[in-house]
């Protein structure tokens, strides 16, 4: 019996698929060349349920939550690096790694306002060794100064100042990443501040947030090293009635201060989709960041699946020719399944959806639309759904030197048995 997954049959299926796509005017090899150059920024926090490496790490706060206790989560920097290296080895293409401030290597207890590039030197060395770009995030949560739900918009100037110092320190770390790697770091500001119940004053906290951010961003940093981004949100756990950094707040802030806007797929009303927002905000902003995530009924940060919305996000970026203006980041955290598998599934889906979008005859679709031939537009869009996309994906994995089909899962299962299951659930600080 022939092995369907052997290299020759993958290549043969690819050849046939290339011919099929050519009949629609799609250049498959051109698409693969383009895909190779698109990095996805993989978030560190899927690896350990947003725990980080602070000495006196607090419970996860800020209105986000991780559920699940699948064994084997990374307990220290070595384990996290080993896990993400395993994930990288199962992903076609060259990608980035996205760190949060709580993931520094702190030899002595270091408060958030005291962090600096020295705490991330190990990550810089690691990124240089593995030739990956780094992105960064200040951490405005899981801290006693964030315990009442307010940080940069806090009514108390002392607390605000503490977090302003954290923001300033974070941009310096982003700058150090960008300079050391000769590759700009996107430093993304997500500030959880908000009200559980109806506020009496929505304006004042917003004024305080803007003023705090202005202080943080006062120092010019070259965009060759660091790009600031601000992330909006509709609601969180404990901030159901009003989030200070709302969409309108940050759209205006990003526009007036020349910042990137971060659109997180889980941060809007469940009937709203970020795929429809990309072309709108790019009318006015040069660049944006996406947090590709999956909300299930709410901002639940489920692992990204190959959903209609994921495909729509990729289509919008590719159809609009926005690949150079959209920084692609992932944002999900699931503790109920193997965490390396979660990274691999979510990231492979992101890459797959970009590939599918690159295999569209977009010129033809646009032509039908301009001519008002919506019948043909719909017919072709539906036809595309059963084109031999999987054969192209398998081939891309094969030539990228990563497992095809489900073979990556065997590698993760073996890693789980040989490495992850030997970790105890008790934290092992190094
Ligand atoms: C929270 C935001 C934010 C975080 C990470 C950990 O709702 O999406 O981006 O998920 O920064
Ligand atoms: Zn996010």
PDB file of N, CA, C and O in Angstrom, residues 214-255:
ATOM      1  N   UNK A 214       1.171  59.852  27.611  1.00  0.00           N
ATOM      2  CA  UNK A 214       2.002  60.918  27.033  1.00  0.00           C
ATOM      3  C   UNK A 214       3.340  61.017  27.759  1.00  0.00           C
ATOM      4  O   UNK A 214       4.373  61.261  27.136  1.00  0.00           O
ATOM      5  N   UNK A 215       3.313  60.830  29.064  1.00  0.00           N
ATOM      6  CA  UNK A 215       4.588  60.855  29.810  1.00  0.00           C
ATOM      7  C   UNK A 215       5.475  59.681  29.408  1.00  0.00           C
ATOM      8  O   UNK A 215       6.686  59.821  29.242  1.00  0.00           O
ATOM      9  N   UNK A 216       4.842  58.530  29.265  1.00  0.00           N
ATOM     10  CA  UNK A 216       5.612  57.330  28.885  1.00  0.00           C
ATOM     11  C   UNK A 216       6.255  57.506  27.515  1.00  0.00           C
ATOM     12  O   UNK A 216       7.404  57.130  27.292  1.00  0.00           O
ATOM     13  N   UNK A 217       5.493  58.116  26.599  1.00  0.00           N
ATOM     14  CA  UNK A 217       5.980  58.212  25.217  1.00  0.00           C
ATOM     15  C   UNK A 217       6.758  59.501  24.960  1.00  0.00           C
ATOM     16  O   UNK A 217       7.093  59.792  23.808  1.00  0.00           O
ATOM     17  N   UNK A 218       7.038  60.257  26.011  1.00  0.00           N
ATOM     18  CA  UNK A 218       7.677  61.571  25.808  1.00  0.00           C
ATOM     19  C   UNK A 218       9.027  61.443  25.112  1.00  0.00           C
ATOM     20  O   UNK A 218       9.382  62.250  24.269  1.00  0.00           O
ATOM     21  N   UNK A 219       9.772  60.405  25.453  1.00  0.00           N
ATOM     22  CA  UNK A 219      11.090  60.256  24.842  1.00  0.00           C
ATOM     23  C   UNK A 219      10.967  59.669  23.430  1.00  0.00           C
ATOM     24  O   UNK A 219      10.321  58.644  23.229  1.00  0.00           O
ATOM     25  N   UNK A 220      11.595  60.361  22.476  1.00  0.00           N
ATOM     26  CA  UNK A 220      11.603  59.854  21.090  1.00  0.00           C
ATOM     27  C   UNK A 220      12.486  58.612  21.015  1.00  0.00           C
ATOM     28  O   UNK A 220      13.609  58.631  21.520  1.00  0.00           O
ATOM     29  N   UNK A 221      11.983  57.566  20.408  1.00  0.00           N
ATOM     30  CA  UNK A 221      12.810  56.382  20.159  1.00  0.00           C
ATOM     31  C   UNK A 221      12.692  56.066  18.674  1.00  0.00           C
ATOM     32  O   UNK A 221      11.580  56.097  18.120  1.00  0.00           O
ATOM     33  N   UNK A 222      13.794  55.773  18.057  1.00  0.00           N
ATOM     34  CA  UNK A 222      13.771  55.538  16.608  1.00  0.00           C
ATOM     35  C   UNK A 222      12.863  54.356  16.263  1.00  0.00           C
ATOM     36  O   UNK A 222      12.979  53.279  16.865  1.00  0.00           O
ATOM     37  N   UNK A 223      12.006  54.543  15.244  1.00  0.00           N
ATOM     38  CA  UNK A 223      11.165  53.412  14.809  1.00  0.00           C
ATOM     39  C   UNK A 223      11.981  52.268  14.208  1.00  0.00           C
ATOM     40  O   UNK A 223      11.447  51.189  13.981  1.00  0.00           O
ATOM     41  N   UNK A 224      13.268  52.520  13.998  1.00  0.00           N
ATOM     42  CA  UNK A 224      14.111  51.400  13.538  1.00  0.00           C
ATOM     43  C   UNK A 224      14.319  50.405  14.678  1.00  0.00           C
ATOM     44  O   UNK A 224      14.659  49.237  14.454  1.00  0.00           O
ATOM     45  N   UNK A 225      14.099  50.875  15.919  1.00  0.00           N
ATOM     46  CA  UNK A 225      14.324  49.993  17.066  1.00  0.00           C
ATOM     47  C   UNK A 225      13.036  49.608  17.790  1.00  0.00           C
ATOM     48  O   UNK A 225      12.891  48.489  18.255  1.00  0.00           O
ATOM     49  N   UNK A 226      12.134  50.575  17.922  1.00  0.00           N
ATOM     50  CA  UNK A 226      10.930  50.310  18.728  1.00  0.00           C
ATOM     51  C   UNK A 226       9.713  50.984  18.112  1.00  0.00           C
ATOM     52  O   UNK A 226       9.760  52.146  17.725  1.00  0.00           O
ATOM     53  N   UNK A 227       8.616  50.227  18.065  1.00  0.00           N
ATOM     54  CA  UNK A 227       7.344  50.771  17.592  1.00  0.00           C
ATOM     55  C   UNK A 227       6.339  50.622  18.729  1.00  0.00           C
ATOM     56  O   UNK A 227       6.106  49.505  19.205  1.00  0.00           O
ATOM     57  N   UNK A 228       5.741  51.741  19.160  1.00  0.00           N
ATOM     58  CA  UNK A 228       4.758  51.665  20.245  1.00  0.00           C
ATOM     59  C   UNK A 228       3.396  51.318  19.678  1.00  0.00           C
ATOM     60  O   UNK A 228       2.981  51.829  18.639  1.00  0.00           O
ATOM     61  N   UNK A 229       2.680  50.494  20.431  1.00  0.00           N
ATOM     62  CA  UNK A 229       1.345  50.104  20.004  1.00  0.00           C
ATOM     63  C   UNK A 229       0.408  50.172  21.222  1.00  0.00           C
ATOM     64  O   UNK A 229       0.853  49.947  22.353  1.00  0.00           O
ATOM     65  N   UNK A 230      -0.860  50.517  20.982  1.00  0.00           N
ATOM     66  CA  UNK A 230      -1.828  50.603  22.088  1.00  0.00           C
ATOM     67  C   UNK A 230      -3.045  49.723  21.782  1.00  0.00           C
ATOM     68  O   UNK A 230      -3.559  49.733  20.669  1.00  0.00           O
ATOM     69  N   UNK A 231      -3.477  48.957  22.791  1.00  0.00           N
ATOM     70  CA  UNK A 231      -4.502  47.927  22.570  1.00  0.00           C
ATOM     71  C   UNK A 231      -5.813  48.277  23.273  1.00  0.00           C
ATOM     72  O   UNK A 231      -5.858  48.426  24.497  1.00  0.00           O
ATOM     73  N   UNK A 232      -6.854  48.368  22.504  1.00  0.00           N
ATOM     74  CA  UNK A 232      -8.165  48.722  23.060  1.00  0.00           C
ATOM     75  C   UNK A 232      -8.939  47.476  23.494  1.00  0.00           C
ATOM     76  O   UNK A 232      -8.606  46.355  23.129  1.00  0.00           O
ATOM     77  N   UNK A 233      -9.985  47.704  24.293  1.00  0.00           N
ATOM     78  CA  UNK A 233     -10.795  46.580  24.778  1.00  0.00           C
ATOM     79  C   UNK A 233     -12.173  47.082  25.175  1.00  0.00           C
ATOM     80  O   UNK A 233     -12.314  48.207  25.658  1.00  0.00           O
ATOM     81  N   UNK A 234     -13.168  46.260  24.944  1.00  0.00           N
ATOM     82  CA  UNK A 234     -14.533  46.660  25.294  1.00  0.00           C
ATOM     83  C   UNK A 234     -14.858  46.386  26.758  1.00  0.00           C
ATOM     84  O   UNK A 234     -15.475  47.201  27.437  1.00  0.00           O
ATOM     85  N   UNK A 235     -14.455  45.211  27.236  1.00  0.00           N
ATOM     86  CA  UNK A 235     -14.762  44.840  28.625  1.00  0.00           C
ATOM     87  C   UNK A 235     -13.824  43.730  29.063  1.00  0.00           C
ATOM     88  O   UNK A 235     -13.224  43.042  28.235  1.00  0.00           O
ATOM     89  N   UNK A 236     -13.689  43.554  30.376  1.00  0.00           N
ATOM     90  CA  UNK A 236     -12.936  42.420  30.913  1.00  0.00           C
ATOM     91  C   UNK A 236     -13.662  41.899  32.141  1.00  0.00           C
ATOM     92  O   UNK A 236     -14.667  42.484  32.579  1.00  0.00           O
ATOM     93  N   UNK A 237     -13.139  40.827  32.723  1.00  0.00           N
ATOM     94  CA  UNK A 237     -13.727  40.329  33.966  1.00  0.00           C
ATOM     95  C   UNK A 237     -13.422  41.365  35.046  1.00  0.00           C
ATOM     96  O   UNK A 237     -12.252  41.673  35.294  1.00  0.00           O
ATOM     97  N   UNK A 238     -14.434  41.927  35.619  1.00  0.00           N
ATOM     98  CA  UNK A 238     -14.226  42.968  36.627  1.00  0.00           C
ATOM     99  C   UNK A 238     -14.190  44.367  36.037  1.00  0.00           C
ATOM    100  O   UNK A 238     -14.078  45.348  36.771  1.00  0.00           O
ATOM    101  N   UNK A 239     -14.275  44.465  34.733  1.00  0.00           N
ATOM    102  CA  UNK A 239     -14.365  45.802  34.112  1.00  0.00           C
ATOM    103  C   UNK A 239     -15.497  45.772  33.074  1.00  0.00           C
ATOM    104  O   UNK A 239     -15.362  46.275  31.972  1.00  0.00           O
ATOM    105  N   UNK A 240     -16.611  45.166  33.510  1.00  0.00           N
ATOM    106  CA  UNK A 240     -17.715  44.933  32.579  1.00  0.00           C
ATOM    107  C   UNK A 240     -18.412  46.228  32.156  1.00  0.00           C
ATOM    108  O   UNK A 240     -18.965  46.325  31.060  1.00  0.00           O
ATOM    109  N   UNK A 241     -18.414  47.222  33.035  1.00  0.00           N
ATOM    110  CA  UNK A 241     -19.219  48.407  32.736  1.00  0.00           C
ATOM    111  C   UNK A 241     -18.484  49.471  31.933  1.00  0.00           C
ATOM    112  O   UNK A 241     -19.115  50.221  31.194  1.00  0.00           O
ATOM    113  N   UNK A 242     -17.186  49.528  32.104  1.00  0.00           N
ATOM    114  CA  UNK A 242     -16.437  50.565  31.379  1.00  0.00           C
ATOM    115  C   UNK A 242     -14.949  50.252  31.404  1.00  0.00           C
ATOM    116  O   UNK A 242     -14.364  50.098  32.476  1.00  0.00           O
ATOM    117  N   UNK A 243     -14.353  50.109  30.233  1.00  0.00           N
ATOM    118  CA  UNK A 243     -12.890  50.005  30.139  1.00  0.00           C
ATOM    119  C   UNK A 243     -12.375  51.376  29.731  1.00  0.00           C
ATOM    120  O   UNK A 243     -12.866  51.983  28.782  1.00  0.00           O
ATOM    121  N   UNK A 244     -11.402  51.862  30.489  1.00  0.00           N
ATOM    122  CA  UNK A 244     -10.897  53.221  30.234  1.00  0.00           C
ATOM    123  C   UNK A 244     -10.306  53.302  28.817  1.00  0.00           C
ATOM    124  O   UNK A 244     -10.619  54.199  28.040  1.00  0.00           O
ATOM    125  N   UNK A 245      -9.466  52.316  28.471  1.00  0.00           N
ATOM    126  CA  UNK A 245      -8.843  52.296  27.144  1.00  0.00           C
ATOM    127  C   UNK A 245      -9.740  51.610  26.127  1.00  0.00           C
ATOM    128  O   UNK A 245      -9.463  50.501  25.672  1.00  0.00           O
ATOM    129  N   UNK A 246     -10.805  52.267  25.773  1.00  0.00           N
ATOM    130  CA  UNK A 246     -11.776  51.692  24.828  1.00  0.00           C
ATOM    131  C   UNK A 246     -11.265  51.843  23.393  1.00  0.00           C
ATOM    132  O   UNK A 246     -10.222  52.456  23.145  1.00  0.00           O
ATOM    133  N   UNK A 247     -12.033  51.332  22.452  1.00  0.00           N
ATOM    134  CA  UNK A 247     -11.637  51.427  21.042  1.00  0.00           C
ATOM    135  C   UNK A 247     -11.543  52.890  20.599  1.00  0.00           C
ATOM    136  O   UNK A 247     -10.551  53.311  19.984  1.00  0.00           O
ATOM    137  N   UNK A 248     -12.559  53.653  20.923  1.00  0.00           N
ATOM    138  CA  UNK A 248     -12.564  55.057  20.488  1.00  0.00           C
ATOM    139  C   UNK A 248     -11.414  55.822  21.138  1.00  0.00           C
ATOM    140  O   UNK A 248     -10.782  56.669  20.517  1.00  0.00           O
ATOM    141  N   UNK A 249     -11.168  55.485  22.418  1.00  0.00           N
ATOM    142  CA  UNK A 249     -10.065  56.148  23.123  1.00  0.00           C
ATOM    143  C   UNK A 249      -8.748  55.914  22.381  1.00  0.00           C
ATOM    144  O   UNK A 249      -7.998  56.845  22.076  1.00  0.00           O
ATOM    145  N   UNK A 250      -8.462  54.644  22.087  1.00  0.00           N
ATOM    146  CA  UNK A 250      -7.147  54.351  21.511  1.00  0.00           C
ATOM    147  C   UNK A 250      -7.060  54.668  20.034  1.00  0.00           C
ATOM    148  O   UNK A 250      -5.973  54.935  19.520  1.00  0.00           O
ATOM    149  N   UNK A 251      -8.185  54.624  19.336  1.00  0.00           N
ATOM    150  CA  UNK A 251      -8.128  55.016  17.919  1.00  0.00           C
ATOM    151  C   UNK A 251      -7.704  56.483  17.848  1.00  0.00           C
ATOM    152  O   UNK A 251      -6.810  56.857  17.085  1.00  0.00           O
ATOM    153  N   UNK A 252      -8.342  57.295  18.686  1.00  0.00           N
ATOM    154  CA  UNK A 252      -7.984  58.714  18.721  1.00  0.00           C
ATOM    155  C   UNK A 252      -6.565  58.916  19.210  1.00  0.00           C
ATOM    156  O   UNK A 252      -5.813  59.737  18.675  1.00  0.00           O
ATOM    157  N   UNK A 253      -6.189  58.136  20.221  1.00  0.00           N
ATOM    158  CA  UNK A 253      -4.835  58.291  20.777  1.00  0.00           C
ATOM    159  C   UNK A 253      -3.785  57.923  19.724  1.00  0.00           C
ATOM    160  O   UNK A 253      -2.822  58.657  19.497  1.00  0.00           O
ATOM    161  N   UNK A 254      -3.983  56.781  19.077  1.00  0.00           N
ATOM    162  CA  UNK A 254      -3.005  56.316  18.082  1.00  0.00           C
ATOM    163  C   UNK A 254      -2.895  57.318  16.930  1.00  0.00           C
ATOM    164  O   UNK A 254      -1.790  57.617  16.462  1.00  0.00           O
ATOM    165  N   UNK A 255      -4.034  57.843  16.507  1.00  0.00           N
ATOM    166  CA  UNK A 255      -4.026  58.805  15.397  1.00  0.00           C
ATOM    167  C   UNK A 255      -3.312  60.091  15.774  1.00  0.00           C
ATOM    168  O   UNK A 255      -2.494  60.611  15.016  1.00  0.00           O
TER     169      UNK A 255
END
